[in-house]
CSV table of C-alpha atoms in Angstrom, one decimal:
chain,number,residue,atom,x,y,z
A,1,MET,CA,37.2,58.3,33.7
A,2,ASN,CA,40.2,60.1,35.3
A,3,HIS,CA,42.2,58.5,38.2
A,4,ASN,CA,45.0,61.4,38.1
A,5,ILE,CA,47.0,59.0,36.0
A,6,THR,CA,50.1,61.2,35.4
A,7,SER,CA,52.1,61.6,32.4
A,8,ARG,CA,54.6,59.5,33.9
A,9,SER,CA,52.2,56.7,34.9
A,10,ILE,CA,50.6,57.0,31.1
A,11,TRP,CA,54.1,55.8,30.0
A,12,THR,CA,54.6,53.0,32.5
A,13,ILE,CA,51.3,51.4,31.4
A,14,ILE,CA,52.4,52.0,27.8
A,15,THR,CA,55.5,50.2,28.5
A,16,VAL,CA,54.0,47.4,30.7
A,17,VAL,CA,51.2,46.7,28.6
A,18,PHE,CA,53.8,46.3,25.5
A,19,VAL,CA,55.8,44.0,27.6
A,20,LEU,CA,53.2,41.5,28.4
A,21,THR,CA,51.2,41.5,24.9
A,22,SER,CA,54.4,41.4,22.6
A,23,CYS,CA,54.7,37.7,22.3
A,24,GLY,CA,50.6,36.9,22.3
A,25,GLU,CA,47.9,37.4,24.8
A,26,GLU,CA,48.5,34.1,26.7
A,27,TRP,CA,50.0,34.6,30.1
A,28,LEU,CA,52.1,31.2,30.2
A,29,GLU,CA,53.6,32.6,26.7
A,30,VAL,CA,54.9,36.0,27.6
A,31,ARG,CA,58.6,36.8,27.9
A,32,SER,CA,58.9,39.9,30.1
A,33,ASP,CA,62.0,42.2,30.1
A,34,LYS,CA,61.4,43.3,33.9
A,35,LYS,CA,63.9,46.1,33.5
A,36,ARG,CA,61.8,47.9,30.9
A,37,VAL,CA,59.3,48.1,33.7
A,38,VAL,CA,59.6,51.2,35.5
A,39,LEU,CA,57.4,51.8,38.5
A,40,GLN,CA,58.8,54.4,40.5
A,41,ARG,CA,56.2,56.1,42.5
A,42,VAL,CA,53.2,54.9,44.2
A,43,SER,CA,51.1,56.6,42.1
A,44,ASP,CA,52.6,54.9,38.9
A,45,VAL,CA,51.5,51.5,40.6
A,46,GLN,CA,47.7,52.9,41.2
A,47,ALA,CA,47.6,53.9,37.7
A,48,LEU,CA,49.0,50.0,36.6
A,49,LEU,CA,45.7,48.7,38.5
A,50,ASP,CA,43.5,51.5,37.3
A,51,ASN,CA,44.0,50.3,34.0
A,52,SER,CA,40.4,49.0,33.6
A,53,SER,CA,40.7,47.4,30.3
A,54,THR,CA,42.8,44.8,32.0
A,55,MET,CA,41.7,44.8,35.5
A,56,ASN,CA,37.9,45.0,35.1
A,57,GLU,CA,36.6,44.6,31.7
A,58,ALA,CA,35.7,41.4,29.9
A,59,VAL,CA,38.4,39.9,32.6
A,60,ASN,CA,35.7,37.2,34.4
A,61,PRO,CA,35.2,33.8,32.4
A,62,SER,CA,32.0,33.4,30.6
A,63,LEU,CA,32.2,29.6,29.2
A,64,GLY,CA,30.5,28.9,32.7
A,65,GLU,CA,27.4,31.0,31.5
A,66,VAL,CA,27.3,29.6,28.0
A,67,SER,CA,27.6,26.1,29.4
A,68,SER,CA,24.6,27.0,31.7
A,69,ASP,CA,20.6,26.2,31.8
A,70,LEU,CA,19.5,30.2,31.7
A,71,TYR,CA,19.0,30.2,27.8
A,72,VAL,CA,18.4,28.1,24.8
A,73,ILE,CA,19.8,28.5,20.8
A,74,THR,CA,17.8,27.5,17.8
A,75,ASP,CA,19.5,24.9,15.5
A,76,THR,CA,20.1,27.5,12.6
A,77,ARG,CA,21.7,29.6,15.6
A,78,TYR,CA,24.0,26.8,16.8
A,79,ASN,CA,25.2,25.7,13.1
A,80,ALA,CA,25.8,29.4,12.4
A,81,LEU,CA,28.3,29.6,15.4
A,82,THR,CA,32.0,29.8,13.9
A,83,ASN,CA,33.5,30.0,17.3
A,84,MET,CA,34.1,26.4,18.2
A,85,GLU,CA,34.8,26.8,21.7
A,86,GLN,CA,31.4,28.5,22.3
A,87,ARG,CA,29.7,25.6,20.0
A,88,ASN,CA,31.5,22.7,22.3
A,89,ALA,CA,30.6,24.3,25.8
A,90,TYR,CA,27.2,24.8,24.7
A,91,THR,CA,26.7,20.7,24.6
A,92,TRP,CA,29.4,20.3,27.3
A,93,GLU,CA,32.0,18.3,24.8
A,94,VAL,CA,34.9,16.5,26.2
A,95,ASP,CA,37.3,18.7,23.9
A,96,ILE,CA,36.2,22.5,24.0
A,97,TYR,CA,39.0,24.5,22.3
A,98,GLU,CA,40.0,22.0,19.7
A,99,GLY,CA,43.7,23.3,20.3
A,100,ALA,CA,42.8,27.2,20.2
A,101,SER,CA,43.6,29.3,23.2
A,102,SER,CA,40.9,30.9,25.7
A,103,SER,CA,40.4,34.1,26.9
A,104,ASN,CA,38.7,32.4,29.8
A,105,TRP,CA,42.2,31.6,31.2
A,106,SER,CA,44.6,34.3,29.8
A,107,ARG,CA,42.2,36.9,31.1
A,108,PRO,CA,42.2,36.2,34.4
A,109,TYR,CA,46.0,35.2,34.6
A,110,ARG,CA,47.1,38.9,33.0
A,111,GLN,CA,44.9,40.2,35.9
A,112,ILE,CA,47.2,38.0,38.3
A,113,LEU,CA,50.3,39.2,36.2
A,114,TYR,CA,49.6,42.8,36.7
A,115,ALA,CA,48.6,42.4,40.7
A,116,ASN,CA,51.9,40.5,41.4
A,117,LEU,CA,53.9,43.3,39.1
A,118,ALA,CA,52.0,45.9,41.8
A,119,LEU,CA,52.7,43.9,44.8
A,120,GLU,CA,56.5,43.4,43.9
A,121,ALA,CA,56.9,47.4,43.0
A,122,LEU,CA,55.5,48.9,45.9
A,123,GLU,CA,58.6,47.2,47.8
A,124,THR,CA,60.9,49.6,46.1
A,125,VAL,CA,59.0,52.7,45.0
A,126,GLU,CA,61.0,55.6,46.0
A,127,ASP,CA,58.2,57.7,47.9
A,128,LYS,CA,56.3,54.6,49.9
A,129,ASN,CA,57.3,56.3,53.3
A,130,ARG,CA,55.8,59.7,52.1
A,131,TYR,CA,52.4,57.9,51.2
A,132,PRO,CA,51.7,55.3,53.6
A,133,ASP,CA,47.9,55.4,53.1
A,134,ALA,CA,48.5,55.2,49.3
A,135,VAL,CA,50.5,52.3,49.4
A,136,ASN,CA,48.1,50.6,51.7
A,137,ASN,CA,45.1,51.2,49.4
A,138,THR,CA,47.4,50.1,46.3
A,139,ALA,CA,48.6,46.9,48.0
A,140,GLY,CA,45.2,45.9,49.0
A,141,SER,CA,43.8,46.3,45.5
A,142,ALA,CA,46.7,44.5,44.2
A,143,LEU,CA,45.6,41.4,46.8
A,144,PHE,CA,42.1,41.8,45.8
A,145,PHE,CA,42.7,41.7,42.2
A,146,ARG,CA,44.9,38.6,42.4
A,147,SER,CA,42.2,37.0,44.9
A,148,TRP,CA,39.5,37.7,42.4
A,149,ALA,CA,41.0,36.5,39.6
A,150,PHE,CA,41.9,33.0,41.5
A,151,TYR,CA,38.4,32.4,42.7
A,152,GLN,CA,37.3,33.1,39.2
A,153,LEU,CA,39.5,30.4,37.7
A,154,ALA,CA,38.8,28.3,40.4
A,155,GLN,CA,34.8,28.2,40.0
A,156,LEU,CA,35.9,26.6,36.0
A,157,PHE,CA,39.1,24.6,35.9
A,158,CYS,CA,39.0,22.8,39.5
A,159,VAL,CA,36.8,20.6,41.1
A,160,PRO,CA,34.5,22.1,43.6
A,161,PHE,CA,35.8,22.6,47.2
A,162,ASN,CA,35.4,19.1,49.2
A,163,ALA,CA,37.2,19.2,52.7
A,164,GLU,CA,37.8,15.4,52.7
A,165,THR,CA,39.4,15.6,49.3
A,166,ALA,CA,40.6,19.4,48.8
A,167,ARG,CA,44.5,18.4,49.6
A,168,SER,CA,44.6,16.1,47.0
A,169,ASP,CA,42.5,17.6,44.4
A,170,LEU,CA,43.8,19.2,41.9
A,171,GLY,CA,43.7,23.1,41.7
A,172,ILE,CA,45.0,25.9,39.5
A,173,PRO,CA,48.3,27.0,39.2
A,174,VAL,CA,48.6,29.8,42.0
A,175,ARG,CA,51.2,32.2,40.5
A,176,LEU,CA,52.7,34.5,43.3
A,177,ASP,CA,55.6,36.0,41.3
A,178,SER,CA,55.9,38.2,38.0
A,179,ASP,CA,58.7,36.2,36.8
A,180,ILE,CA,57.1,34.1,34.1
A,181,ASN,CA,60.3,32.0,33.6
A,182,VAL,CA,59.0,30.3,37.3
A,183,ARG,CA,57.7,26.9,36.4
A,184,SER,CA,53.4,27.0,36.4
A,185,VAL,CA,52.7,23.8,38.5
A,186,ARG,CA,49.0,23.3,40.0
A,187,SER,CA,48.3,23.5,43.5
A,188,SER,CA,45.8,21.6,45.2
A,189,VAL,CA,42.1,22.8,45.9
A,190,TYR,CA,42.7,23.5,49.3
A,191,ASP,CA,46.0,25.8,48.6
A,192,THR,CA,44.0,27.3,45.9
A,193,TYR,CA,41.4,28.4,48.3
A,194,MET,CA,43.4,29.1,51.0
A,195,GLN,CA,45.7,31.8,48.8
A,196,ILE,CA,42.5,33.4,48.0
A,197,ASN,CA,41.9,33.6,51.9
A,198,ASN,CA,45.0,34.7,53.1
A,199,ASP,CA,45.0,37.6,50.4
A,200,LEU,CA,41.9,38.7,51.6
A,201,VAL,CA,42.5,38.4,55.2
A,202,LYS,CA,45.6,41.0,54.3
A,203,ALA,CA,43.7,43.2,51.7
A,204,ILE,CA,40.8,43.9,54.1
A,205,PRO,CA,42.4,46.1,56.7
A,206,LEU,CA,44.5,48.2,53.7
A,207,LEU,CA,41.2,48.8,51.9
A,208,PRO,CA,38.7,51.8,52.2
A,209,GLU,CA,35.2,50.9,53.4
A,210,LYS,CA,34.3,52.4,50.0
A,211,PRO,CA,36.3,53.2,47.0
A,212,GLN,CA,36.6,56.4,44.7
A,213,VAL,CA,35.0,54.6,42.0
A,214,PRO,CA,33.4,51.2,41.7
A,215,THR,CA,36.3,49.9,39.2
A,216,ARG,CA,38.6,49.7,42.1
A,217,PRO,CA,38.4,47.2,45.4
A,218,SER,CA,37.1,48.0,48.7
A,219,LYS,CA,36.7,46.5,52.1
A,220,ALA,CA,32.9,46.3,51.3
A,221,ALA,CA,33.9,44.3,47.8
A,222,ALA,CA,36.7,42.3,50.0
A,223,TYR,CA,34.0,41.1,52.6
A,224,ALA,CA,31.7,40.0,49.9
A,225,LEU,CA,34.1,37.9,48.4
A,226,MET,CA,35.2,36.4,51.6
A,227,ALA,CA,31.6,35.8,52.1
A,228,LYS,CA,31.5,34.3,48.4
A,229,LEU,CA,34.6,32.3,49.2
A,230,GLN,CA,33.3,30.8,52.7
A,231,LEU,CA,29.9,29.9,50.9
A,232,GLU,CA,32.2,27.7,48.5
A,233,MET,CA,34.1,26.4,51.6
A,234,ALA,CA,30.9,25.7,53.3
A,235,ASP,CA,31.7,27.7,56.4
A,236,TYR,CA,28.1,29.4,56.8
A,237,SER,CA,29.1,30.9,60.1
A,238,LYS,CA,31.9,33.0,58.6
A,239,ALA,CA,29.7,33.3,55.0
A,240,ALA,CA,27.2,35.1,57.0
A,241,ALA,CA,29.4,37.3,59.3
A,242,TYR,CA,31.4,38.5,55.9
A,243,ALA,CA,28.2,38.9,54.4
A,244,ASP,CA,26.9,41.0,56.8
A,245,SER,CA,29.9,42.9,57.3
A,246,CYS,CA,29.6,44.0,53.8
A,247,LEU,CA,26.0,45.2,53.7
A,248,LEU,CA,26.9,47.3,56.8
A,249,LEU,CA,29.2,49.3,54.5
A,250,HIS,CA,27.3,48.9,51.6
A,251,GLY,CA,23.4,47.4,51.7
A,252,ALA,CA,22.0,49.7,49.1
A,253,LEU,CA,19.3,48.3,47.0
A,254,ILE,CA,17.7,49.5,43.7
A,255,ASP,CA,14.1,50.1,44.2
A,256,TYR,CA,12.7,48.2,40.9
A,257,ASN,CA,9.5,50.3,41.4
A,258,THR,CA,11.2,53.5,40.5
A,259,ILE,CA,12.9,52.5,37.4
A,260,ASP,CA,11.7,52.6,33.8
A,261,LEU,CA,11.2,49.2,32.9
A,262,GLU,CA,10.6,50.4,29.0
A,263,LYS,CA,14.0,51.4,28.4
A,264,ALA,CA,16.0,49.0,26.4
A,265,TYR,CA,18.9,48.9,29.2
A,266,PRO,CA,16.9,49.8,32.7
A,267,PHE,CA,20.0,49.9,35.0
A,268,SER,CA,22.7,52.7,34.6
A,269,LEU,CA,26.5,51.9,35.1
A,270,PHE,CA,28.0,51.8,38.3
A,271,ASN,CA,24.2,51.7,39.8
A,272,ASP,CA,23.8,51.9,43.6
A,273,GLU,CA,23.9,48.2,44.1
A,274,VAL,CA,27.5,47.9,42.5
A,275,ILE,CA,30.0,47.2,45.0
A,276,PHE,CA,33.0,46.2,42.5
A,277,HIS,CA,32.4,46.7,38.9
A,278,THR,CA,33.6,44.0,36.4
A,279,THR,CA,32.6,42.2,33.0
A,280,MET,CA,32.5,39.0,31.1
A,281,VAL,CA,34.9,37.8,28.7
A,282,SER,CA,33.2,38.6,25.3
A,283,SER,CA,30.7,35.6,24.0
A,284,ALA,CA,29.9,34.9,20.6
A,285,MET,CA,26.8,33.1,22.0
A,286,PHE,CA,25.4,36.3,23.6
A,287,SER,CA,26.8,38.9,21.4
A,288,ARG,CA,23.4,39.7,20.0
A,289,ALA,CA,20.1,39.4,21.8
A,290,SER,CA,18.6,37.4,18.9
A,291,ASN,CA,21.5,34.9,19.3
A,292,TYR,CA,19.8,32.9,22.0
A,293,MET,CA,16.5,32.9,24.2
A,294,ILE,CA,16.1,32.7,27.6
A,295,ASP,CA,14.9,29.5,28.7
A,296,PRO,CA,10.9,29.2,29.1
A,297,ASP,CA,10.8,27.7,32.4
A,298,LEU,CA,13.0,30.1,33.9
A,299,PHE,CA,11.1,33.2,32.0
A,300,ASN,CA,7.8,31.7,33.6
A,301,ALA,CA,9.1,31.3,37.0
A,302,TYR,CA,8.4,35.0,37.4
A,303,ASP,CA,5.1,36.0,38.9
A,304,ASP,CA,3.3,38.9,37.3
A,305,ASN,CA,4.0,41.4,39.5
A,306,ASP,CA,7.9,40.6,39.7
A,307,LEU,CA,9.2,43.6,38.4
A,308,ARG,CA,12.3,41.7,37.3
A,309,LYS,CA,10.5,40.2,34.7
A,310,ALA,CA,10.1,43.8,32.7
A,311,ALA,CA,13.4,44.8,34.1
A,312,PHE,CA,15.2,41.9,32.8
A,313,PHE,CA,13.5,40.7,29.7
A,314,LYS,CA,12.9,41.8,26.1
A,315,ALA,CA,10.6,40.3,23.6
A,316,ASN,CA,12.2,38.6,20.9
A,317,GLY,CA,9.2,37.4,18.4
A,318,ASP,CA,7.4,34.6,20.4
A,319,ALA,CA,10.8,34.2,22.8
A,320,TRP,CA,12.5,36.6,25.3
A,321,THR,CA,16.1,37.3,25.6
A,322,PHE,CA,18.2,39.2,28.5
A,323,LYS,CA,18.2,43.0,29.1
A,324,GLY,CA,19.0,43.3,32.5
A,325,ASN,CA,22.8,43.9,32.4
A,326,TYR,CA,24.2,46.1,35.6
A,327,THR,CA,26.1,48.0,33.1
A,328,GLY,CA,23.6,49.9,31.5
A,329,ASN,CA,24.7,48.8,28.0
A,330,THR,CA,25.6,45.2,25.9
A,331,ARG,CA,28.4,44.2,28.4
A,332,TYR,CA,27.7,41.5,31.1
A,333,PHE,CA,28.2,42.5,34.3
A,334,SER,CA,30.1,40.3,36.6
A,335,GLY,CA,31.3,42.0,39.5
A,336,ILE,CA,29.9,42.2,42.9
A,337,ALA,CA,26.5,43.8,43.9
A,338,SER,CA,24.6,44.0,47.2
A,339,ASP,CA,21.7,42.1,45.7
A,340,GLU,CA,24.1,38.8,45.8
A,341,VAL,CA,25.3,39.7,49.0
A,342,TYR,CA,21.8,39.6,50.7
A,343,LEU,CA,21.3,36.0,49.2
A,344,ILE,CA,24.9,35.2,50.1
A,345,SER,CA,23.5,36.0,53.8
A,346,ALA,CA,20.2,34.3,53.5
A,347,GLU,CA,21.5,31.0,52.3
A,348,ALA,CA,24.2,31.0,55.3
A,349,TYR,CA,21.9,32.0,57.7
A,350,THR,CA,19.6,29.3,56.4
A,351,ARG,CA,22.3,26.8,56.7
A,352,SER,CA,23.2,27.9,59.9
A,353,ARG,CA,19.5,27.0,60.8
A,354,ASP,CA,18.8,30.7,61.7
A,355,LEU,CA,15.6,30.8,59.5
A,356,GLU,CA,14.3,33.9,61.1
A,357,THR,CA,17.2,36.2,59.9
A,358,ALA,CA,17.4,34.3,56.1
A,359,ARG,CA,13.8,35.4,56.0
A,360,ASP,CA,14.6,39.1,56.7
A,361,ARG,CA,17.5,39.3,54.4
A,362,LEU,CA,15.3,37.6,51.5
A,363,THR,CA,12.1,40.0,52.5
A,364,THR,CA,14.5,43.2,52.4
A,365,LEU,CA,15.8,42.2,48.9
A,366,LEU,CA,12.6,41.1,47.2
A,367,ALA,CA,10.6,44.1,48.6
A,368,HIS,CA,12.5,45.9,46.3
A,369,ARG,CA,11.8,43.6,43.2
A,370,TYR,CA,8.0,43.6,43.5
A,371,SER,CA,5.3,46.0,42.1
A,372,GLY,CA,4.3,47.9,45.2
A,373,HIS,CA,6.7,46.2,47.4
A,374,SER,CA,3.8,43.8,47.9
A,375,TYR,CA,5.8,41.1,49.1
A,376,GLY,CA,5.7,38.3,51.7
A,377,ILE,CA,7.9,35.1,51.8
A,378,PRO,CA,5.9,32.4,51.4
A,379,PRO,CA,5.2,30.1,54.8
A,380,ILE,CA,8.1,27.9,54.5
A,381,SER,CA,9.2,26.4,58.1
A,382,ASP,CA,12.1,23.9,57.1
A,383,GLU,CA,15.8,24.1,55.9
A,384,VAL,CA,15.4,22.5,52.9
A,385,GLY,CA,12.3,24.2,51.5
A,386,LEU,CA,13.9,27.6,52.5
A,387,MET,CA,17.3,26.5,50.6
A,388,LYS,CA,15.0,25.3,47.5
A,389,PHE,CA,13.4,29.2,47.6
A,390,ILE,CA,17.0,30.9,48.0
A,391,ILE,CA,18.3,28.5,45.1
A,392,ASN,CA,15.5,29.7,43.3
A,393,GLU,CA,15.7,33.2,43.5
A,394,ARG,CA,19.7,33.0,43.1
A,395,LYS,CA,18.8,31.8,39.7
A,396,LYS,CA,16.1,34.6,38.9
A,397,GLU,CA,18.1,37.5,40.4
A,398,LEU,CA,22.0,37.0,39.5
A,399,LEU,CA,21.5,35.4,35.9
A,400,PHE,CA,24.2,36.2,33.2
A,401,ARG,CA,26.9,37.6,36.1
A,402,GLY,CA,29.1,34.5,35.7
A,403,ILE,CA,27.6,32.9,38.7
A,404,ARG,CA,25.3,29.8,37.7
A,405,TRP,CA,27.6,27.4,36.7
A,406,ALA,CA,29.7,27.9,40.1
A,407,ASP,CA,25.8,27.5,41.8
A,408,LEU,CA,25.1,24.4,39.8
A,409,ARG,CA,28.5,22.7,41.0
A,410,ARG,CA,28.0,23.7,44.8
A,411,PHE,CA,24.5,22.8,44.7
A,412,ASN,CA,24.8,19.4,43.0
A,413,LYS,CA,27.0,18.2,45.7
A,414,GLU,CA,23.5,17.7,47.8
A,415,LYS,CA,21.0,15.5,46.4
A,416,GLU,CA,18.1,17.7,47.6
A,417,PHE,CA,19.2,20.6,45.6
A,418,GLU,CA,21.1,18.7,42.4
A,419,THR,CA,20.0,19.4,38.8
A,420,THR,CA,20.3,17.5,35.5
A,421,LEU,CA,21.0,19.6,32.3
A,422,TYR,CA,19.8,19.0,28.8
A,423,ARG,CA,20.1,20.3,25.5
A,424,MET,CA,18.5,19.2,22.1
A,425,VAL,CA,20.3,20.1,19.3
A,426,ASP,CA,19.8,18.9,15.5
A,427,GLY,CA,17.5,16.1,17.0
A,428,ARG,CA,20.4,15.2,19.0
A,429,SER,CA,19.8,15.1,22.8
A,430,TYR,CA,22.6,16.0,25.0
A,431,GLU,CA,22.7,15.5,29.1
A,432,LEU,CA,25.0,16.6,31.8
A,433,PRO,CA,24.2,14.5,34.8
A,434,PRO,CA,25.1,16.4,38.3
A,435,ASN,CA,28.9,16.3,39.6
A,436,ASP,CA,29.8,15.3,35.9
A,437,LYS,CA,33.5,15.4,35.3
A,438,ARG,CA,32.4,17.9,32.7
A,439,TYR,CA,31.8,20.5,35.1
A,440,VAL,CA,35.4,20.9,35.5
A,441,LEU,CA,36.2,22.8,32.1
A,442,PRO,CA,39.6,21.5,30.5
A,443,ILE,CA,42.8,23.7,30.9
A,444,PRO,CA,43.4,24.9,27.3
A,445,ASP,CA,45.7,22.7,25.5
A,446,GLU,CA,48.4,25.4,24.7
A,447,VAL,CA,48.9,25.9,28.1
A,448,VAL,CA,49.4,21.9,29.0
A,449,LEU,CA,51.4,21.7,25.9
A,450,LEU,CA,53.9,24.5,26.8
A,451,THR,CA,54.0,23.9,30.7
A,452,GLY,CA,53.3,20.5,31.2
A,453,ILE,CA,50.9,20.4,34.0
A,454,ALA,CA,48.2,18.0,34.3
A,455,GLN,CA,45.1,18.3,32.0
A,456,ASN,CA,41.7,17.7,34.0
A,457,ILE,CA,40.0,14.6,33.0
A,458,ARG,CA,36.7,14.9,31.4
């Protein structure tokens, strides 16, 4: 992919990557020499953000998906796993890492570091007055990337947002400076979410409505992330407004009647629904289709004329595995697509008791998913009933995108929608009750030792 990266920009990226990685991958272990990072032009800064291997690929945490209820593995496969982080996350152990580092923490923080470098460089680049539109786009992109990484980290490493306790609940370290010598401290959950909100408020007017390529942020992507954020904060009127603003710019849906359901991977990279492209941190659990099986109850929840059943799953002996990645390959898409935004809109309107509009959003989405477009919303006339339908559809539509864990955490706050998770491994039963402390993952041990920040209580 060519983003018009100049030779100067290429060497800038090489220099920055060397500086950022020479002392190991973990963000908090980096010792950078800023004098070696020369970002002289706006195009240099844009090139830094166009480094998709850092900003887009294998960047979103996957541990939530590993801990979720979408799949099961056999005892044989579990006992063959050598990755202790994956083994321990699968059975919701108190100690997940056993002293090891974790890309689920370091990759988003590296993304934040690049965003902070970009924002700082834009203040001093020599041609910023010549290219104001480029400066705006690059600044908006950096703000979006930073807010995206903060959001992803918040869904794993701090408790769900609760307006009554958010100011005292521990959030994540909110890094707004590229100087790693500045001491890391944990902000509150409230401050974490407000920083995400504030970054997006600044980014929206700076970004183009649609990007040149889906690895770059856009106004549509910022509206969608803001809708996700407001849903987490239970501000449903704002969630509906932002979701609809996104859909006005990017509301395209794939008609599953038109795709080849027999293909190994039916969806193309950067398909019409993709608003912003990222993928999850690689996971040993999902590295091969033979490693795991789709939860039978989930598979059986799809109607026979629901085309997602053929588009998403392939047979593996007597079981089924997932093939429905919106990457067109084995990588797990975890960005933003329009189908998720339709479901956000439907939920937000349901919560606001506008069931008619909610049903309209659901009908629009699901008509693109059923054979011959033969779909009608069941005659559900109450808010709780429609919410249960939406929760079920979120699980069926958005599986293996790094969303399910956040959904479980959020819905567990309401008695009508809570879920208890179960595992059976080697004859031993494991259980994760709603709102259990293990829904907040521990911060990697080495980060706690290095910085002295408080560990999450499991």
